Structures are given as structure tokens and as C-alpha cells.
Short mmCIF file of C-alpha atoms and ligand atoms in Angstrom, two decimals:
data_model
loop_
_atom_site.label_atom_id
_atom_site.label_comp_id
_atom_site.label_asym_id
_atom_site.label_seq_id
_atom_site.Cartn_x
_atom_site.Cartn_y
_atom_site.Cartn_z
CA UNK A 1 4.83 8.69 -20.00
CA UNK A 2 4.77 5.27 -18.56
CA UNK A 3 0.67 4.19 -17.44
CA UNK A 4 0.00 4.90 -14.39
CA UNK A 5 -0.60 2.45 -11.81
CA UNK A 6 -3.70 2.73 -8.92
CA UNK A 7 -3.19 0.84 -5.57
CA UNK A 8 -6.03 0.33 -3.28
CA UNK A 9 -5.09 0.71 0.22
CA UNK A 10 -9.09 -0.11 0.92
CA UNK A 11 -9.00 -0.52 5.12
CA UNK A 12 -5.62 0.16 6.63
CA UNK A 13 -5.66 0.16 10.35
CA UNK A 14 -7.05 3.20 11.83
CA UNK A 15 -10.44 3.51 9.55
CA UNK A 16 -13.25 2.60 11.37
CA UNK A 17 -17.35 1.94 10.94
CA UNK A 18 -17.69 4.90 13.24
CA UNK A 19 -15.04 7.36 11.89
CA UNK A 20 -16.44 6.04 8.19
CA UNK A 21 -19.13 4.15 7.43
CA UNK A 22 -17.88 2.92 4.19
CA UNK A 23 -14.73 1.24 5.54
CA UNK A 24 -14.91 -2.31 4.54
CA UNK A 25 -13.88 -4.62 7.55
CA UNK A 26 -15.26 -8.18 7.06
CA UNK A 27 -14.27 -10.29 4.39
CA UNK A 28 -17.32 -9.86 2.43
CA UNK A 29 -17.00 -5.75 2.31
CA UNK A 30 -13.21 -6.07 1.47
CA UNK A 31 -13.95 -8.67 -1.47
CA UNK A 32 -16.43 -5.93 -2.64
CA UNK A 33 -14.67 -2.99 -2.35
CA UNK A 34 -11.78 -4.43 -4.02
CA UNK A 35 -13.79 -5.81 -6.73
CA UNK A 36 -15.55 -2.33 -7.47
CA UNK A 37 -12.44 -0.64 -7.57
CA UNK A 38 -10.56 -3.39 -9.72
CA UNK A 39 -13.62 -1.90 -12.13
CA UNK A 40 -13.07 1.27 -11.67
CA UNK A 41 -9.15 0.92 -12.50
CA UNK A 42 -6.81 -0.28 -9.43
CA UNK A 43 -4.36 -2.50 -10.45
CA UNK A 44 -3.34 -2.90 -6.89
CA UNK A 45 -4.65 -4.26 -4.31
CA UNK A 46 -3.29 -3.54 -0.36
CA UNK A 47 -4.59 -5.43 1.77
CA UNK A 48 -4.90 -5.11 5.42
CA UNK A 49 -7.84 -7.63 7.77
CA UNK A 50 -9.36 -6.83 10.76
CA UNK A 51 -10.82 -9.29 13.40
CA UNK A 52 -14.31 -10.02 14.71
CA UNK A 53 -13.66 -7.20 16.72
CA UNK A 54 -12.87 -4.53 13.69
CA UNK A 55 -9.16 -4.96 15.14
CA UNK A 56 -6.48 -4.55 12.78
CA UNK A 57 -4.62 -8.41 12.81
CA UNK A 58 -1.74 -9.57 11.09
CA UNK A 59 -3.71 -12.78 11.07
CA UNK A 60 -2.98 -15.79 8.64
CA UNK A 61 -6.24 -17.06 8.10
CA UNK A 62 -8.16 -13.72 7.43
CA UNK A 63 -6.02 -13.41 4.71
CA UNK A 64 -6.11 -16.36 3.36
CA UNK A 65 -9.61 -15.71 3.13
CA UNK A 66 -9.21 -12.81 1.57
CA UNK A 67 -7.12 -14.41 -1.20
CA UNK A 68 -8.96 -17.54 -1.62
CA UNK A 69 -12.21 -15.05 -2.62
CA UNK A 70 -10.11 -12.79 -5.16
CA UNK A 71 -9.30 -16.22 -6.75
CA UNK A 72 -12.39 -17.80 -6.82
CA UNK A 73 -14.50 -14.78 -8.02
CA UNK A 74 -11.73 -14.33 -10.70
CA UNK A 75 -10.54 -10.89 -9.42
CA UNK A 76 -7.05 -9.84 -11.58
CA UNK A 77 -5.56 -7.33 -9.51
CA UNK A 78 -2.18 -7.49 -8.02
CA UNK A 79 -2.55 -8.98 -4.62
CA UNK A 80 -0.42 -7.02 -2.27
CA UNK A 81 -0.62 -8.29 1.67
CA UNK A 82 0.42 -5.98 4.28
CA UNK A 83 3.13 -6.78 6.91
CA UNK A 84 2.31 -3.40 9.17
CA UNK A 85 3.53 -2.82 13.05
CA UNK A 86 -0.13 -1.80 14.04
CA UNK A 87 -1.81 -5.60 13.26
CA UNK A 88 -0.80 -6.62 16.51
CA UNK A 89 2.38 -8.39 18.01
CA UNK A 90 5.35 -6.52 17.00
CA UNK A 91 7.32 -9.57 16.02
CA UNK A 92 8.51 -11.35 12.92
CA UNK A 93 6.83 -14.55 12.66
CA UNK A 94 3.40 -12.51 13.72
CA UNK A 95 4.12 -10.07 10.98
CA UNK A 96 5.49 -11.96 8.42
CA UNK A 97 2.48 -15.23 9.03
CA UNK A 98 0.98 -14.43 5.71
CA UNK A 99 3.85 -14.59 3.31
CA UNK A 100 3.55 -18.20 2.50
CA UNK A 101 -0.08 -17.86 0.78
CA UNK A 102 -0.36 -19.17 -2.27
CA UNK A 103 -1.54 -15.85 -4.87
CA UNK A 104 0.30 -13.09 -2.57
CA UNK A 105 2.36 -10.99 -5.25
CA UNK A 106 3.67 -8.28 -3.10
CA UNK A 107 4.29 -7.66 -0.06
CA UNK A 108 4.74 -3.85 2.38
CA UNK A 109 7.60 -3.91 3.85
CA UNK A 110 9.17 -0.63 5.75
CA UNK A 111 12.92 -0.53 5.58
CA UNK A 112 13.12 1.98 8.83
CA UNK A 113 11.19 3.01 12.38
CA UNK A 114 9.61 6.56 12.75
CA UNK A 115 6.55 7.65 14.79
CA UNK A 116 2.60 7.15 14.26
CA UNK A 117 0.17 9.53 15.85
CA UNK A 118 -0.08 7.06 19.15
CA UNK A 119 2.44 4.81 18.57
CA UNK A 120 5.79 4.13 17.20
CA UNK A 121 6.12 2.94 13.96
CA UNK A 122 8.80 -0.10 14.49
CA UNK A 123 10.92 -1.80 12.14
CA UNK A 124 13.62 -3.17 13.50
CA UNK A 125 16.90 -4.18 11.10
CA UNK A 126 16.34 -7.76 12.31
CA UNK A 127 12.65 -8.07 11.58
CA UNK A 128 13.13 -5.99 7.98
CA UNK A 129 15.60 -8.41 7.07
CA UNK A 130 13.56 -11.33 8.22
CA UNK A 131 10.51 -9.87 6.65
CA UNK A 132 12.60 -9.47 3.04
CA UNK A 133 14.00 -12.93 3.56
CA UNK A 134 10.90 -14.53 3.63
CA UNK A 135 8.74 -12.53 0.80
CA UNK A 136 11.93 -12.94 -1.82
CA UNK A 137 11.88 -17.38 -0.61
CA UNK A 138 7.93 -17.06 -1.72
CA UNK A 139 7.95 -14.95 -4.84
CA UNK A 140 6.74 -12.04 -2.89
CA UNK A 141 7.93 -7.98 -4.20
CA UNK A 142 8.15 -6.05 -0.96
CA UNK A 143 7.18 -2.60 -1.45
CA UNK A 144 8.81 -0.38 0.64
CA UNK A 145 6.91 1.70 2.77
CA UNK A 146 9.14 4.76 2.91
CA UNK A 147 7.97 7.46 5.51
CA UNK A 148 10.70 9.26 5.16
CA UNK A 149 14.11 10.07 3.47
CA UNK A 150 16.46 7.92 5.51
CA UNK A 151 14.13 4.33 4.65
CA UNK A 152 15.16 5.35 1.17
CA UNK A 153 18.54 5.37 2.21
CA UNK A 154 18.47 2.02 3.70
CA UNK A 155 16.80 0.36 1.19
CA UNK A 156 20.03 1.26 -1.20
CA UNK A 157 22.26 0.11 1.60
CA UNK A 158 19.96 -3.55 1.61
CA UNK A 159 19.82 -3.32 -2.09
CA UNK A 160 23.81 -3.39 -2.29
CA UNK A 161 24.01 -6.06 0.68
CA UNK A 162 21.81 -8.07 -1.45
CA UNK A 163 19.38 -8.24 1.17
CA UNK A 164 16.74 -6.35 -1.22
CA UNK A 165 16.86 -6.87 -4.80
CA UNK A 166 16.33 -4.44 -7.55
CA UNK A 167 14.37 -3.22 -9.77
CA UNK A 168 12.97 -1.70 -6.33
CA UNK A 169 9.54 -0.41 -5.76
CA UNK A 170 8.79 2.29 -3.26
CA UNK A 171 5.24 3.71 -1.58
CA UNK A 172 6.22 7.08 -0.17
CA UNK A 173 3.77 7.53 2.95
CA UNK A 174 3.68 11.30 3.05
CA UNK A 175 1.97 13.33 5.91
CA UNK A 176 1.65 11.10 8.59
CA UNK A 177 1.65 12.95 11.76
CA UNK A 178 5.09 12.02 13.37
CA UNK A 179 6.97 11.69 9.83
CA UNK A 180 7.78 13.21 6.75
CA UNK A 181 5.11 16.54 5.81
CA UNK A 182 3.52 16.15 2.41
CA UNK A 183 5.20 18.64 0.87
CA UNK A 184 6.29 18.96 -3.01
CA UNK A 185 9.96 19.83 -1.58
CA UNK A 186 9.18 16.54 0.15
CA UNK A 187 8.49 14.44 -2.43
CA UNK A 188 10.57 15.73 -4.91
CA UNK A 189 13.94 15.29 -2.43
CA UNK A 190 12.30 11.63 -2.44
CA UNK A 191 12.21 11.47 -5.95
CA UNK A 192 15.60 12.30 -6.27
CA UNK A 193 16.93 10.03 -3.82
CA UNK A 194 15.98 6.79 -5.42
CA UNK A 195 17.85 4.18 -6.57
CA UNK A 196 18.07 3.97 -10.50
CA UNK A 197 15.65 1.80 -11.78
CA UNK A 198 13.73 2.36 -9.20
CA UNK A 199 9.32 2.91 -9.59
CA UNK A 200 7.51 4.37 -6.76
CA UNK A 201 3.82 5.50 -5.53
CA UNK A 202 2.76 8.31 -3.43
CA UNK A 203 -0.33 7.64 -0.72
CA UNK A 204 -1.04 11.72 0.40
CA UNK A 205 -2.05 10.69 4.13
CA UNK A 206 -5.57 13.17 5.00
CA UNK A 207 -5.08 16.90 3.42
CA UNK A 208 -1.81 16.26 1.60
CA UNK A 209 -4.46 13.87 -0.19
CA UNK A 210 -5.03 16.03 -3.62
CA UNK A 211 -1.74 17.86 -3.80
CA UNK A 212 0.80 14.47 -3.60
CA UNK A 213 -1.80 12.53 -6.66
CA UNK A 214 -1.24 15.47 -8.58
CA UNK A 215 2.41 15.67 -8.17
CA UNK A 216 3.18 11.55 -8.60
CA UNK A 217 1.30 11.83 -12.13
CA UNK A 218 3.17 14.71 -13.01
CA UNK A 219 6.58 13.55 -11.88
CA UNK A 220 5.92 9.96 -13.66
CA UNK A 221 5.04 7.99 -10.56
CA UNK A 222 2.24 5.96 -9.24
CA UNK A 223 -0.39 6.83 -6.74
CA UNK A 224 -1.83 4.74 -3.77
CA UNK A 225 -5.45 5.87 -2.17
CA UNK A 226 -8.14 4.78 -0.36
CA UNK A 227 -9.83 5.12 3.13
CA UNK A 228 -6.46 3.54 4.67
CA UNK A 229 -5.24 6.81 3.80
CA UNK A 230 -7.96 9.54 3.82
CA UNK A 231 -11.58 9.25 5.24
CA UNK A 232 -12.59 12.76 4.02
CA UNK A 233 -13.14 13.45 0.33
CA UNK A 234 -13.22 16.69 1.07
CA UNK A 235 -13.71 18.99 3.87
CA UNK A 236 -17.40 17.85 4.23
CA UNK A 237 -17.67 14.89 2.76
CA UNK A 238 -16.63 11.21 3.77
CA UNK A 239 -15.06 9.41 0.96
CA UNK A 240 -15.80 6.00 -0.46
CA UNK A 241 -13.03 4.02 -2.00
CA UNK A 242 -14.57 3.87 -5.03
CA UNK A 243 -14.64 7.98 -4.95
CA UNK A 244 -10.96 8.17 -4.42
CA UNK A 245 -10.19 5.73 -7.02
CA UNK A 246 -12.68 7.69 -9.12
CA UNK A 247 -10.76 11.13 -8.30
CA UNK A 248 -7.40 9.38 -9.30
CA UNK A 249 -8.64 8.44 -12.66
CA UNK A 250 -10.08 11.88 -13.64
CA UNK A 251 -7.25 13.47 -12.62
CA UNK A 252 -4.77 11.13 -14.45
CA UNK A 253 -6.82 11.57 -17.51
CA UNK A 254 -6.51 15.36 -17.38
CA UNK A 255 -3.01 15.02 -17.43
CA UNK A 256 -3.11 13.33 -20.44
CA UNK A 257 -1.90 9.55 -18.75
CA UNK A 258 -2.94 6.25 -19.10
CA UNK A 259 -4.39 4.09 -15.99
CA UNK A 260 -2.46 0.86 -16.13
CA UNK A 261 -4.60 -2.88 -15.98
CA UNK A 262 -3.39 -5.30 -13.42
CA UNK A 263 -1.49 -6.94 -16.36
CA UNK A 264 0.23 -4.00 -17.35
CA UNK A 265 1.52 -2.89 -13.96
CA UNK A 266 2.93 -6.42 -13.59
CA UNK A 267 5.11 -5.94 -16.09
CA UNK A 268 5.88 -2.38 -15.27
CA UNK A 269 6.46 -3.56 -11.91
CA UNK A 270 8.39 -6.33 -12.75
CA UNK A 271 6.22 -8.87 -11.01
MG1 LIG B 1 -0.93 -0.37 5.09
#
């Protein structure tokens, strides 16, 4: 089976100092984290910034920042910027203000609306248009953020309008309260609804966590963690990134797969 590639999603929006120490929120802890778990095998890098304020932002030059360090300290992984509705102004210019930087490879995009636990998840057909317009004029592969069955569906209908353009690569956000349950049903009916060609991840959101890693490695996929989507190791025990990039590796090993090096998972990815 193909290697299997490790995104970091290191900070996310809802992660905070309080809820988890660890969380990395100012430049300097995201460099690190990212850096540690480059080490310790992610390939992928998702990056979300937060302001002075340990507010999730959308904005340009915290970014930038973000991007400039990677470069200068000589970090390889794929640099993967988020364009999320919870970093502020639900528009598309605030949304979209960091796909010009120079060294952003990917980009999230969600190709459909459903709920978070407080708020809605928005994506209008405008703005996901927009959004795709503007990562495919910079060099930018959106991933999209499916959080449930019908965002697969649209992506196929963008792919054929040539709005999106294949081979297409998909993070399946399973378990967030308001959208699709992590289920294996789940995932699998996700699986099988993907245009050919297609490679995709699977980020288990809090206690579908262990269950949807050992199901993407088994069904050929990729895997996404980090505190963006689980704070908890376990019951007891707040995670680290580096401990859920750790877990992913062990249990890729076990099952007898390869973890793939930022070079690697640019080709697999098509980058
Ligand atoms: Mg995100």
C-alpha cells in the first residue's frame, strides 16, 4: 500500500492555553511544534494563527510569519494554510487574505455549510468558488474539508464544472458535533463516494480519535491529527502534538505501512 501521509492540524480554532496547555498559539510555539513533529514524521503541515489575544484570525501577516520561519529555519513539510469560517469575518477576501504568500502549497477549502457546536459552519457557493479561484491562480491544492457526504458530492459537481480540478484531495472531518458521526459506516460510505483518482485523510474529531486512524490506514488513506482535533490523549490524559503524531506512527507501523516524507507526499499528492 501507498505511504502514508501525516498532517499536522497543530492549533485549529477552539484549543486553548486553558483547555490545553500544550496548544501552540504564538508564532514561536507553532514554528516549534511544527518543527518537532516534521521530526517525528508529518509531512503536512495545517496551519491555523491566532492573535495577541489567542483569537483564531484569518490574518495575512500572522501567516506570513508563520511561513517566512518554516523557510528560514529550513523546515520541508508541506505548507498547508487554512481558509476556516471561525478566523473571523465570514467573507471572501477576509478568508481567502493569505493565498497569495509566497511557499503556501495547499490550501482547506470546504465545498459545503453544516453546523459547529456554537456556530454554523458557512460556506457559501460564492465564497467556495472564490476561495478555489484564487488558490488554483497561486499554485495553491485546496483540500477539501468534507464534513459530510453531500461536500463530497459537490466537489464532483465543481470538479466537472471545472471549478475544482482533479486529482482531488479530501480531509474527511468526522465527529464534529453538528455533522457527520465518526462511524466506520461513515467513513466507509465516504470512501465510496469519491471521485476516482481521488486521495483523502481522516481527522477523528475527540473520541472518534483512535477508531477513524485505524480505519484510514487500513482502507489506504491518510490521517490528519493534532490538538486542532483532540485535546485528550486519552480519557485522562491531555495530548501533545507530538504524542498524537507519535500514536499515528506506531500504529501505521503495526499495520505494516510506510510514513511518507514531505517529498514523497508531494508527489503522492500531486503537488
Ligand atoms: Mg482547520
Amino acid at each position: 500500500m501507498e505511504k502514508l501521509i501525516i498532517t499536522l492540524a497543530h492549533t485549529g480554532n477552539v484549543p486553548t492555553k486553558s483547555l490545553n496547555p500544550h496548544t501552540p498559539v504564538t508564532i514561536d510555539e507553532i514554528v516549534e511544534d511544527i518543527k518537532v513533529c516534521r521530526n517525528l514524521g508529518a509531512a503536512v503541515a495545517h496551519i491555523h494563527v491566532r492573535d495577541e489575544e489567542e483569537k483564531p484570525t484569518s490574518r495575512r501577516n500572522l501567516f506570513e510569519k508563520v511561513l517566512k520561519r518554516l523557510d528560514e529555519e529550513k523546515v520541508d513539510i508541506i505548507r498547508q494554510v487554512s481558509t476556516g469560517a471561525r478566523g473571523g469575518e465570514n467573507t471572501i477576501e477576509w478568508r481567502g487574505q493569505m493565498l497569495d504568500l509566497p511557499g503556501a502549497e495547499m490550501a482547506s477549502l470546504s465545498t459545503g455549510s453544516s453546523n459547529f457546536p456554537t456556530s454554523v459552519n458557512a460556506n457559501s457557493p460564492e465564497l467556495i468558488e472564490a476561495l478555489a479561484k484564487k488558490m488554483y491562480e497561486n499554485g495553491i491544492k485546496p483540500e477539501i474539508e468534507a464534513f459530510d457526504v453531500g461536500m463530497i458530492d459537490n466537489a464532483r459537481r465543481l470538479l466537472k464544472k471545472g471549478i475544482l480540478k482533479g486529482p482531488l484531495h479530501f480531509n474527511f472531518v468526522m465527529n464534529v458535533p453538528g455533522a457527520i458521526a465518526g462511524t466506520p459506516k461513515n467513513l466507509m460510505h465516504m470512501v465510496e463516494c469519491l471521485p476516482q483518482g481521488s486521495t483523502f485523510n481522516v481527522s477523528g474529531i475527540g473520541a472518534s480519535q483512535v477508531n477513524m486512524i485505524g480505519m484510514a490506514i487500513i482502507l489506504g488513506g491518510h490521517v490528519r491529527t493534532g490538538l486542532e482535533d483532540v485535546i485528550k490523549y486519552d480519557k485522562n490524559t491531555l495530548a501533545s502534538n507530538a504524542m498524537l503524531i507519535e500514536r499515528v506512527v506506531r500504529m501505521t507501523k503495526e499495520f505494516g505501512r510506510e510514513i511518507a516524507a514531505p517529498d514523497e507526499a508531494r508527489k503522492i499528492l500531486s503537488l
